[in-house]
Short mmCIF file of C-alpha atoms and ligand atoms in Angstrom, two decimals:
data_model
loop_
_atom_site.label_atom_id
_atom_site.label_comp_id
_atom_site.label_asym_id
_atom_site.label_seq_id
_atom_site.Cartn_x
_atom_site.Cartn_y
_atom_site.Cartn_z
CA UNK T 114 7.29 -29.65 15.05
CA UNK T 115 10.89 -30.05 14.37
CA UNK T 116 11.59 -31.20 10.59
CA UNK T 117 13.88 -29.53 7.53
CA UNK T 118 12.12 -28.62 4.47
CA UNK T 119 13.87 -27.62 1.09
CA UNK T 120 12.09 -24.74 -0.93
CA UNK T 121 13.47 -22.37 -3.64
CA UNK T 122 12.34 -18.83 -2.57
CA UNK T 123 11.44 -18.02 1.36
CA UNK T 124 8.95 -15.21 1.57
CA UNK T 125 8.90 -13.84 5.21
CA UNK T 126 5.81 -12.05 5.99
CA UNK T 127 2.18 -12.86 4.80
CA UNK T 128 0.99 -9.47 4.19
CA UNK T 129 -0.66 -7.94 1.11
CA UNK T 130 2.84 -7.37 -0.66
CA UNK T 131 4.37 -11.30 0.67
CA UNK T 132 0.82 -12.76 -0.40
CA UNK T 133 1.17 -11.50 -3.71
CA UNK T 134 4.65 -12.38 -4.64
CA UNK T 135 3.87 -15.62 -2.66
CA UNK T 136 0.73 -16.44 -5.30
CA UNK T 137 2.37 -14.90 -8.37
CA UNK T 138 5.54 -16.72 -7.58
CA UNK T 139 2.99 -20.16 -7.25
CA UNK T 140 1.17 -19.46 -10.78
CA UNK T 141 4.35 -19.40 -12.88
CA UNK T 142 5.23 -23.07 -11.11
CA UNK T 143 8.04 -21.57 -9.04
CA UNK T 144 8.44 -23.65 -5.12
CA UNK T 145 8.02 -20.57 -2.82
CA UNK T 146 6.70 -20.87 0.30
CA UNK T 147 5.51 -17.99 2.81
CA UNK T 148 5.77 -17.62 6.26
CA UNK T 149 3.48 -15.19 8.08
CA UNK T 150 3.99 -14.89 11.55
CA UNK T 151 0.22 -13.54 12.63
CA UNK T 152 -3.18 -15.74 11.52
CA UNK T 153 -3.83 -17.10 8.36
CA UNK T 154 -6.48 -14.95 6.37
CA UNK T 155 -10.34 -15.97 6.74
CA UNK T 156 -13.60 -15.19 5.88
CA UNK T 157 -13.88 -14.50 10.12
CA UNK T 158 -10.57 -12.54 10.34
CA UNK T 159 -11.00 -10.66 6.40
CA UNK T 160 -12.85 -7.70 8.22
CA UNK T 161 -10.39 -7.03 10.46
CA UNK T 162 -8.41 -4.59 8.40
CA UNK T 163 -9.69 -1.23 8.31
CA UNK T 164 -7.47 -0.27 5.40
CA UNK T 165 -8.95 -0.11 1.94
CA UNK T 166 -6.45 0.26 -0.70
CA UNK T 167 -6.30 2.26 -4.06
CA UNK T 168 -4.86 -0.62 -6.69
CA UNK T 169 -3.82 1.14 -9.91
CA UNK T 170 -4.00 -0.47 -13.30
CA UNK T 171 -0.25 -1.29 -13.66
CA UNK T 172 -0.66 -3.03 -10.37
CA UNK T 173 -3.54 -4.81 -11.12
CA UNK T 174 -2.15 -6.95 -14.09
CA UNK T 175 0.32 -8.07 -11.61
CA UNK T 176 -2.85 -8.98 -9.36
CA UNK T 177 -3.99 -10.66 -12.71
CA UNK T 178 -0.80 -13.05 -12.89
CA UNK T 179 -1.12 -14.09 -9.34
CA UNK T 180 -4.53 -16.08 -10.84
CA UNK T 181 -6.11 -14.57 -7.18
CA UNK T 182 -7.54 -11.16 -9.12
CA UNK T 183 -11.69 -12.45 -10.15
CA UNK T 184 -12.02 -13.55 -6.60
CA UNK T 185 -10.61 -9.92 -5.45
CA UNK T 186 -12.64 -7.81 -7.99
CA UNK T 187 -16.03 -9.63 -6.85
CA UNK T 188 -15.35 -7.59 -4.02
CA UNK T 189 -13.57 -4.36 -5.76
CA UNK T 190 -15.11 -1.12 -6.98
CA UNK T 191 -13.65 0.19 -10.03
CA UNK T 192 -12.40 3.93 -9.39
CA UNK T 193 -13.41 5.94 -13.20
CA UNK T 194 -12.40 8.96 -11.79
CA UNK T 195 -10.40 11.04 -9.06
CA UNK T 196 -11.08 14.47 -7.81
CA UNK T 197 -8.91 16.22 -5.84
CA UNK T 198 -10.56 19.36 -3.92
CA UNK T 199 -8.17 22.47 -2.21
CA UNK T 200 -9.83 23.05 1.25
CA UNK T 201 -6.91 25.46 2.61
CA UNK T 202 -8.68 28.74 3.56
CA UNK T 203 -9.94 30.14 6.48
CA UNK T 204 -13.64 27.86 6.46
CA UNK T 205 -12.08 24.69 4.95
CA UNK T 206 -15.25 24.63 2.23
CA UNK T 207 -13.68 23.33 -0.96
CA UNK T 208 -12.08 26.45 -2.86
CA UNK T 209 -10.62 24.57 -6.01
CA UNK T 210 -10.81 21.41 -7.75
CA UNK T 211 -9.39 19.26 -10.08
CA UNK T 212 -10.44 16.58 -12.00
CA UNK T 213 -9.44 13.49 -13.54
CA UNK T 214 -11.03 11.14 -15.73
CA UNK T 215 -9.31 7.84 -16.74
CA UNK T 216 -10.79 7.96 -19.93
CA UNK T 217 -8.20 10.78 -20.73
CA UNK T 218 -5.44 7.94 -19.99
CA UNK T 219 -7.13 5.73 -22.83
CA UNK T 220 -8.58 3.56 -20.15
CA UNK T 221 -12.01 3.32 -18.54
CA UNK T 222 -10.66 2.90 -14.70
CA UNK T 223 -7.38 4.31 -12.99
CA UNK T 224 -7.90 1.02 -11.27
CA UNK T 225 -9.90 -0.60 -8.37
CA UNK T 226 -10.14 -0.08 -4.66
CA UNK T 227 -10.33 -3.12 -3.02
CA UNK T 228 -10.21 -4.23 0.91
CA UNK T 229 -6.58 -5.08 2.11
CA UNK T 230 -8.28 -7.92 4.72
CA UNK T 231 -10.61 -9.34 1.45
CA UNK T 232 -7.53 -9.16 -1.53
CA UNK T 233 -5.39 -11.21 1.70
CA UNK T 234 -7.76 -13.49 1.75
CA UNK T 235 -8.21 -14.39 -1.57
CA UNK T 236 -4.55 -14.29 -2.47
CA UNK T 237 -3.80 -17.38 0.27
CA UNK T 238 -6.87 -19.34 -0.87
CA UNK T 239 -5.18 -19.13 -4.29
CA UNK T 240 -1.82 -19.89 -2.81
CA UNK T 241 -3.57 -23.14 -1.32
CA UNK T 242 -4.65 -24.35 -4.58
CA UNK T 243 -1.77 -23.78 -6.41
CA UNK T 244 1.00 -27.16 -6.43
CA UNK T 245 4.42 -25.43 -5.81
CA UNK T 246 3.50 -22.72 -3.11
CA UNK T 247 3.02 -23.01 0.22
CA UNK T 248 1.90 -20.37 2.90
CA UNK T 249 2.67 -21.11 6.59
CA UNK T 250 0.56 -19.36 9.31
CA UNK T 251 1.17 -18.30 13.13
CA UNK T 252 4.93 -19.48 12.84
CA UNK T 253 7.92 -16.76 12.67
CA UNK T 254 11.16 -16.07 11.20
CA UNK T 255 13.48 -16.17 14.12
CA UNK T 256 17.14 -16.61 12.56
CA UNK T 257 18.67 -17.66 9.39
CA UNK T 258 22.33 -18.19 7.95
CA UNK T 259 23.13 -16.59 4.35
CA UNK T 260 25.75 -19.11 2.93
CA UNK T 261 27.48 -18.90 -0.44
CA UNK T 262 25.17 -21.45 -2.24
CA UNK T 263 21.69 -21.28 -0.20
CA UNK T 264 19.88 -19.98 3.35
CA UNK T 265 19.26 -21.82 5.80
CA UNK T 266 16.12 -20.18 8.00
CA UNK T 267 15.14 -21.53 11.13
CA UNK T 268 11.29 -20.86 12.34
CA UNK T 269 9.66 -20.36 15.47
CA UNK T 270 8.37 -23.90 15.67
CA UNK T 271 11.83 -25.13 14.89
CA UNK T 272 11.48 -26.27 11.41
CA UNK T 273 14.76 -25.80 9.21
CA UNK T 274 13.80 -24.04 5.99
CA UNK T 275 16.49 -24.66 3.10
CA UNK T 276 16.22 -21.55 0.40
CA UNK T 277 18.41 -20.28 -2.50
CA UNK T 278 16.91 -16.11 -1.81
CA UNK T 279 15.38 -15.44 1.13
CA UNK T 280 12.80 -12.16 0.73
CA UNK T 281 12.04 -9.77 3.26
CA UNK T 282 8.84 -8.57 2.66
CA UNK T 283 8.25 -8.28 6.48
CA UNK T 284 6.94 -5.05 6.87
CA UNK T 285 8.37 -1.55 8.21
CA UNK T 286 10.28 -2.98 10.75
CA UNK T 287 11.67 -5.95 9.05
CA UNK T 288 13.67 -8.66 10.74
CA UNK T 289 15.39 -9.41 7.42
CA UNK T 290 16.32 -6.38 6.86
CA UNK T 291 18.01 -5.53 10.02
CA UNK T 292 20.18 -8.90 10.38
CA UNK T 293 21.06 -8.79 7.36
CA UNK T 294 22.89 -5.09 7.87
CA UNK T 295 20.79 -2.85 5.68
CA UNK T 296 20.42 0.29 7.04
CA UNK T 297 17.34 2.43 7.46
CA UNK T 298 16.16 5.88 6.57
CA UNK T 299 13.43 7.11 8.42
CA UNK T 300 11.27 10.70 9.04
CA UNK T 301 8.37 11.50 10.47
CA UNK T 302 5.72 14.60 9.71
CA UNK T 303 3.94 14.33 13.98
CA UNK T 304 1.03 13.35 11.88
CA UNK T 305 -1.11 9.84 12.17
CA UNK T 306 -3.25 8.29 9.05
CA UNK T 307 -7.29 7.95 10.68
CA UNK T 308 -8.73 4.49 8.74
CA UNK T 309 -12.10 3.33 8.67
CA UNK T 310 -14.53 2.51 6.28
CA UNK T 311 -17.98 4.27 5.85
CA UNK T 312 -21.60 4.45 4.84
CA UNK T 313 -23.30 7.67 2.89
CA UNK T 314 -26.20 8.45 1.68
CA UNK T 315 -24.97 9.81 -2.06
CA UNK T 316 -23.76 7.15 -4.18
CA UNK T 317 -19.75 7.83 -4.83
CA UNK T 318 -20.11 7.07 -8.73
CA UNK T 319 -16.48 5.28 -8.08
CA UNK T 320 -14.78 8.65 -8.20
CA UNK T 321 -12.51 8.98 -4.91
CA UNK T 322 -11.97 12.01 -3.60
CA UNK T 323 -8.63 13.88 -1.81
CA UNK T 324 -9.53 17.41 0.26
CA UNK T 325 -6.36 18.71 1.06
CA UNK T 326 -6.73 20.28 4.38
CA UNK T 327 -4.47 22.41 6.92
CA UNK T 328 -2.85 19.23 8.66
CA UNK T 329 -3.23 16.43 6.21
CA UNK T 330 -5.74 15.46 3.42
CA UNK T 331 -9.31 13.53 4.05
CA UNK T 332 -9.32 11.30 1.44
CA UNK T 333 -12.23 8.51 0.21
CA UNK T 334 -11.92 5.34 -1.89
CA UNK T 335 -15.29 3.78 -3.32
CA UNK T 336 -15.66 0.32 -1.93
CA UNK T 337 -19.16 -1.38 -3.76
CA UNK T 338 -22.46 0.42 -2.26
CA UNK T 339 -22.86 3.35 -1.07
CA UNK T 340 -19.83 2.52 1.08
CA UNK T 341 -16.06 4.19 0.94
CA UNK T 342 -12.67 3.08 2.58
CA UNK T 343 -11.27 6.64 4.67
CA UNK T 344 -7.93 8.13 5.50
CA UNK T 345 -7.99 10.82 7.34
CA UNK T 346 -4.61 12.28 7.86
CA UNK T 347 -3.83 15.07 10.89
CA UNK T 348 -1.47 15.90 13.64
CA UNK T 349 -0.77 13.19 15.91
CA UNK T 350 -2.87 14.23 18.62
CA UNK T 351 -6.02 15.74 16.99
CA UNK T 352 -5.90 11.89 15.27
CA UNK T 353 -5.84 10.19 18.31
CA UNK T 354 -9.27 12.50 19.75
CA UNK T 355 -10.79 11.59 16.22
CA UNK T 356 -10.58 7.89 17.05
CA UNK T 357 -11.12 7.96 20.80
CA UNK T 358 -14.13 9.79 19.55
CA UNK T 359 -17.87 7.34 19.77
CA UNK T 360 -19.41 7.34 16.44
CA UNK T 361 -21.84 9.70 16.56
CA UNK T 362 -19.21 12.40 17.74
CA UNK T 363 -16.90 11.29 15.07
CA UNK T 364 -19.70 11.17 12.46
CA UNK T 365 -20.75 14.78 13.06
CA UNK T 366 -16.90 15.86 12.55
CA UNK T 367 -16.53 14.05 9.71
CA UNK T 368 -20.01 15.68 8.32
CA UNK T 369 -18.72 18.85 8.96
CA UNK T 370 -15.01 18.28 7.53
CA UNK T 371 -16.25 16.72 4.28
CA UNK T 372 -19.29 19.69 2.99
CA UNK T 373 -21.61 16.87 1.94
CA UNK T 374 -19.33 15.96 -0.65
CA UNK T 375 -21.32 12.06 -0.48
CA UNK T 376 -24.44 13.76 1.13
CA UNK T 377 -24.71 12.40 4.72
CA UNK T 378 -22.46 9.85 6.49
CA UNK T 379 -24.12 7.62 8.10
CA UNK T 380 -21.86 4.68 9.43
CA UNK T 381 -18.63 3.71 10.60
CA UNK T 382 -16.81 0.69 10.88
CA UNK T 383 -14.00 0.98 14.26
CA UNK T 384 -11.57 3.37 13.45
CA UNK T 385 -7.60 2.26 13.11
CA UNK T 386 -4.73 4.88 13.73
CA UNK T 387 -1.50 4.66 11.28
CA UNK T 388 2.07 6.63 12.12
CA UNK T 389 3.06 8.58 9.11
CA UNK T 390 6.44 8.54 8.85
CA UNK T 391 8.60 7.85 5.62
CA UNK T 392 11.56 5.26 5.52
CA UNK T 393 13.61 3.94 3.07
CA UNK T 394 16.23 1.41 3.02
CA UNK T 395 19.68 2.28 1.97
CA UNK T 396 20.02 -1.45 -0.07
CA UNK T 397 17.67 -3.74 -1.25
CA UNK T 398 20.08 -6.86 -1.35
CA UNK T 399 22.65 -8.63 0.93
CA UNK T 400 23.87 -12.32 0.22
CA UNK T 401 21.36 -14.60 -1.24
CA UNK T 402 18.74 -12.22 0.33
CA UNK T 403 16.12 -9.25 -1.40
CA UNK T 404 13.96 -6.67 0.44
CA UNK T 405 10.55 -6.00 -1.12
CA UNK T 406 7.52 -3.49 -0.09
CA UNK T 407 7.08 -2.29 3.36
CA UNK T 408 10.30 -4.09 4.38
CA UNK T 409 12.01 -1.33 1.91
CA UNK T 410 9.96 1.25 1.28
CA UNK T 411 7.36 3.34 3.65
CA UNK T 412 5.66 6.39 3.38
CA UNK T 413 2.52 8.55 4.44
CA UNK T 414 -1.06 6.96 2.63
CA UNK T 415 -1.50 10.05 0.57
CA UNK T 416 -1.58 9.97 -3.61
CA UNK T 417 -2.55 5.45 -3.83
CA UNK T 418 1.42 5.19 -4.00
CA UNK T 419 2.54 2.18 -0.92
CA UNK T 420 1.46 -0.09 -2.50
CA UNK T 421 1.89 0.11 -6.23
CA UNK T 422 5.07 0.66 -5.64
CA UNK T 423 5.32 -2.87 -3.70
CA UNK T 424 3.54 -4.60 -6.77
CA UNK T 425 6.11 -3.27 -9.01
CA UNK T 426 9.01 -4.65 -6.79
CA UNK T 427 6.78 -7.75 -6.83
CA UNK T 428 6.78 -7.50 -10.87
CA UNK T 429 10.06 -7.21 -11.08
CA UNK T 430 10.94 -9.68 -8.86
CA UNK T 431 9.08 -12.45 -10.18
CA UNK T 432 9.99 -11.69 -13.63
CA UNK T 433 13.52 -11.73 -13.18
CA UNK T 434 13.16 -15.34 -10.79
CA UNK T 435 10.92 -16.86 -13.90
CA UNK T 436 13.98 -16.64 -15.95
CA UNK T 437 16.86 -17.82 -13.48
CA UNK T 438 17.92 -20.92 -12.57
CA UNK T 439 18.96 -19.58 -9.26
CA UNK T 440 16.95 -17.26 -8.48
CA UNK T 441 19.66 -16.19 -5.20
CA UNK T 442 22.16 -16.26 -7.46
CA UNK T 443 23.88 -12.39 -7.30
CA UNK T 444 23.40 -11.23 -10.85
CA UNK T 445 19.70 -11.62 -10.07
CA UNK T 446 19.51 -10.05 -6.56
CA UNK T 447 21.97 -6.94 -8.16
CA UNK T 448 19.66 -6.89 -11.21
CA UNK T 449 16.38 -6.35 -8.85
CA UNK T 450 18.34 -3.76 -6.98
CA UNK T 451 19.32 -2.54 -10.15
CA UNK T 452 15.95 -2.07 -11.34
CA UNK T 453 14.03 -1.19 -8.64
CA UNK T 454 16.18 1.60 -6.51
CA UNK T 455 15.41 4.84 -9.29
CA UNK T 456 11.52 4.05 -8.86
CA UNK T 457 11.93 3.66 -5.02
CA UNK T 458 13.85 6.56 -4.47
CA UNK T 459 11.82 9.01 -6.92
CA UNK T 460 8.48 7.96 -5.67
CA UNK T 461 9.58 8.36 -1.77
CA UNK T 462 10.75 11.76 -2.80
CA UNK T 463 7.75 12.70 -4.85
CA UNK T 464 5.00 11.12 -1.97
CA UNK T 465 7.40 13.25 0.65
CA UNK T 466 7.03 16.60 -1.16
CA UNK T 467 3.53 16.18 -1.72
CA UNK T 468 2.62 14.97 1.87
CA UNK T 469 4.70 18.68 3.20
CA UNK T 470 2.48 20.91 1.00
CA UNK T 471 -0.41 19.42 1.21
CA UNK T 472 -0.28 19.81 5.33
CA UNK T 473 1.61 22.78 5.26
CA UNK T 474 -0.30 26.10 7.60
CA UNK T 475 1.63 28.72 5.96
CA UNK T 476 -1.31 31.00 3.92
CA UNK T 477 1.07 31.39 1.24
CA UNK T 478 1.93 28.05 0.48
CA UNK T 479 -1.30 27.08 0.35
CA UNK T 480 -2.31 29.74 -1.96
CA UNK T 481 0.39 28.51 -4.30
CA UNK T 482 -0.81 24.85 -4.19
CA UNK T 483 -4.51 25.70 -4.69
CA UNK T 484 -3.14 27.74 -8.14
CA UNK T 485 -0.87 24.74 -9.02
CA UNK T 486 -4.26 22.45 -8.73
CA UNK T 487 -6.23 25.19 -10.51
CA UNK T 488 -4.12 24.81 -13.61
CA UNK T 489 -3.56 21.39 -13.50
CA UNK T 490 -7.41 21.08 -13.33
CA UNK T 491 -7.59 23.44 -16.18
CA UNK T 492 -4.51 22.08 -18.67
CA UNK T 493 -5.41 18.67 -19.93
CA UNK T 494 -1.85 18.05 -21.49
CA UNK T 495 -0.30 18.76 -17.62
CA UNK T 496 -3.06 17.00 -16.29
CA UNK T 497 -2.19 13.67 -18.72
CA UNK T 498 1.39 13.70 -17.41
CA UNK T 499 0.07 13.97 -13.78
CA UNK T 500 -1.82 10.93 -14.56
CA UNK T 501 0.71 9.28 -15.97
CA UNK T 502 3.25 9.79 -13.45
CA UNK T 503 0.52 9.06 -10.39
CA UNK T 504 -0.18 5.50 -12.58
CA UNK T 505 3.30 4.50 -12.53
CA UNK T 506 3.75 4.56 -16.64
C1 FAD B 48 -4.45 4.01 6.09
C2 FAD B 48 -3.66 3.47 4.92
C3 FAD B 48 -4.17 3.52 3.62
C4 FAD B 48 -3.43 3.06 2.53
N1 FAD B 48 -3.94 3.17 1.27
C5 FAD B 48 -3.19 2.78 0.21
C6 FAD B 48 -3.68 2.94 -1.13
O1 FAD B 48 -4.81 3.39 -1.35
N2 FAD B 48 -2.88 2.56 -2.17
C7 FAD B 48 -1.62 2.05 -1.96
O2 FAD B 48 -0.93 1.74 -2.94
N3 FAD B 48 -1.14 1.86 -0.70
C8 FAD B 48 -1.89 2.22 0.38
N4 FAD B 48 -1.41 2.03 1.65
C9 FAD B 48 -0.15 1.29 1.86
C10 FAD B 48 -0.43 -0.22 1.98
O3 FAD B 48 -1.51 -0.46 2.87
C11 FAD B 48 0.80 -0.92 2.51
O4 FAD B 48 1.89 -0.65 1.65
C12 FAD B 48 0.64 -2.43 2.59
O5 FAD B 48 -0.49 -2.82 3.30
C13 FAD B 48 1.86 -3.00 3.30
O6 FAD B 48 1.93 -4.34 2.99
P1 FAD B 48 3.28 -5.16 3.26
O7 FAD B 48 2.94 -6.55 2.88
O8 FAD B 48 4.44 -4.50 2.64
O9 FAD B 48 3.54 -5.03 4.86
P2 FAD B 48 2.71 -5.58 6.11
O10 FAD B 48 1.26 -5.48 5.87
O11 FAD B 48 3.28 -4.89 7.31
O12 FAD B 48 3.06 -7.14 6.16
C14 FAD B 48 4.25 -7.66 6.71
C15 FAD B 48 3.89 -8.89 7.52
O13 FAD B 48 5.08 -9.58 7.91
C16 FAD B 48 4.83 -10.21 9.13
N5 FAD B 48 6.15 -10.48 9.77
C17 FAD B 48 6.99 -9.56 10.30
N6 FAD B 48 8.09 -10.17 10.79
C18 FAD B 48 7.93 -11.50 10.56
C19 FAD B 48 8.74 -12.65 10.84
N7 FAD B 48 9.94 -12.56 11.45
N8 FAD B 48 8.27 -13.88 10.49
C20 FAD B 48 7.06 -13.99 9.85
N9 FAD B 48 6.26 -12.93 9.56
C21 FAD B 48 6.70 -11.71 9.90
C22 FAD B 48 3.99 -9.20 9.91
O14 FAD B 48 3.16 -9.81 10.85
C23 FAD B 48 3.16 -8.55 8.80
O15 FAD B 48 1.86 -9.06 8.74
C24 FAD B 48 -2.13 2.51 2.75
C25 FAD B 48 -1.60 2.44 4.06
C26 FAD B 48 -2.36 2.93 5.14
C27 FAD B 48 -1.75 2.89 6.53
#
């Protein structure tokens, strides 16, 4: 195919952070059109995914506006609670706990969990009914020109794409972000993120639960059923003989690492192995051109922050395009940066701290940690703010 199409804003990148800028973008009536460069979402392909992913409330009215969130919630467990168990001494059994009820927030859920492969899919069948958006599948970014009044993309297929803002939201190692000059910050911790989801015997009452262990936390999210979505976070190489492991082997270490907290488990969907590293970009913006999620911000799946943060770039974003008449123009791409660089920057730093203590092998660092959890467990006015600052608010 070799044609030129004219649209107003060029997503690159069809993941869950694209999707839903892509769909929210549609339902206000704005021409956007997305261009993913792997398959289109299905009900065959929706599975895929290992990753479940923690969706708090702020995050979830955005979900709301993208008119995609009643299809995702059939398929969303509600999370009324979050417990966070210390399991740093010598036998790893849970030591301390704290934890937190959403009704303390004034809400009944801290929001849902839902399956990244399921909330894909339902975002592009939205995108599909909706008049001015447009998702296109299996065809890549390959180079683009930033001019002074519009962009002027070129795809893998050879179609010319006409744009006033070109968005990267294309992932950690974004094309956009790298032609277009924006640097990159980047850091590792030698430690890999274990997903899967599993089956257990105890029903999870939606509360997920984080055991901070020596080497990384084990954290589940309630999925519906007697089902959870797992990260497992450890040193790069003890990760990698956790998922070469066969199930039963990998069952029995999991039994033994989580103390029955969901009484047995049972099942286990193929395991998926995630680097851990933080990055960061050092802009959001060049000419006519934004940077959104992944594509600007990365960092270690510990705490439900990746991708709340996204949804409130994709907020922000699509509020301030609603209200321009070129949405390229450079008071709007400054005004994103604008708003969006103090929450970026804060929550990498926050997510970074956390992720070093909660891995951390030195005794007394981890007795310090366990007492900070103690009293936050214990002091309902800290334990509001710690709420309140996980939720975003
Ligand atoms: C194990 C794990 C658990 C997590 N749990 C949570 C959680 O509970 N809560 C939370 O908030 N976050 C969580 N996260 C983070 C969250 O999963 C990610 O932030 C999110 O999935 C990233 O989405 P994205 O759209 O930014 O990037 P991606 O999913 O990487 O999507 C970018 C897409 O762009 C496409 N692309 C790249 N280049 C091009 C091109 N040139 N042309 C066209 N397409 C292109 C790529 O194929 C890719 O599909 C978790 C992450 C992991 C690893």
């Amino acid at each position: 195919m070799s044609a030129t199409m004219e649209t107003d804003i060029l997503v690159i990148g069809g993941g869950m952070a694209g999707l839903a800028l892509t769909a929210r973008l549609g339902e206000a009536g704005l021409r956007v059109t997305c261009i993913h460069d792997g398959a289109a979402p299905t009900d065959d392909n929706a599975g895929e995914d290992q990753r479940t992913t923690a969706i708090l409330m702020p995050g979830i009215e955005t979900l709301r506006s993208t008119g995609a969130w009643e299809d995702i919630a059939r398929d969303a467990q509600p999370m009324p609670a979050m417990r966070i168990l210390d399991c740093g001494g010598k036998d790893r059994a849970p030591r301390d706990e704290a934890l937190f009820d959403a009704t303390e927030t004034g809400g009944d859920t801290f929001g849902w969990n839902v399956q990244n492969g399921l909330a894909r899919l339902a975002l592009a069948n939205r995108i599909a009914e909706q008049d001015s958006a447009t998702l296109i599948a299996e065809t890549r970014l390959d180079h683009w020109l930033a001019r002074q009044d519009r962009v002027l993309a070129t795809l893998s297929d050879g179609t010319r794409i006409t744009a006033k803002l070109l968005v990267g939201a294309d992932g950690r190692g974004s094309l956009v972000r790298q032609k277009s000059g924006i640097g990159l910050r980047k850091w590792g911790y030698a430690q890999k993120a274990l997903a899967a989801r599993v089956e257990h015997t105890k029903p999870h009452g939606g509360i997920s639960i984080e055991m901070h262990h020596v080497g990384g936390p084990l954290t589940f999210a309630p999925l519906p059923g007697n089902r959870s979505g797992l990260v497992w976070m450890n040193a790069e190489a003890e990760a990698d003989r956790l998922a070469a492991l066969d199930d039963d082997a990998f069952l029995a270490e999991l039994n033994e690492r989580s103390h029955g907290v969901y009484g047995q488990i049972t099942a286990t969907a193929p395991r998926a192995v995630w680097p851990a590293t933080t990055q960061v970009a050092t802009g959001l913006t060049a000419r006519r051109t934004v940077l959104i999620a992944e594509a600007a911000h990365a960092f270690p799946p510990i705490g439900a922050q990746g991708f709340n943060l996204s949804l409130r770039d994709v907020e922000a974003l699509a509020t301030l395009c609603a209200k321009a008449d070129d949405p390229g123009a450079e008071a709007l791409t400054k005004a994103y940066a604008r708003q969006r660089t103090p929450d970026i920057l804060a929550r990498t730093a926050g997510v970074d701290l956390l992720n070093r203590s909660v891995r951390t092998e030195l005794r007394p660092l981890r007795d310090i940690r366990r007492m900070g959890l103690s009293i936050l467990g214990n002091t309902p006015p800290l334990r509001r703010l710690a709420m309140k600052i996980g939720m975003g608010t």
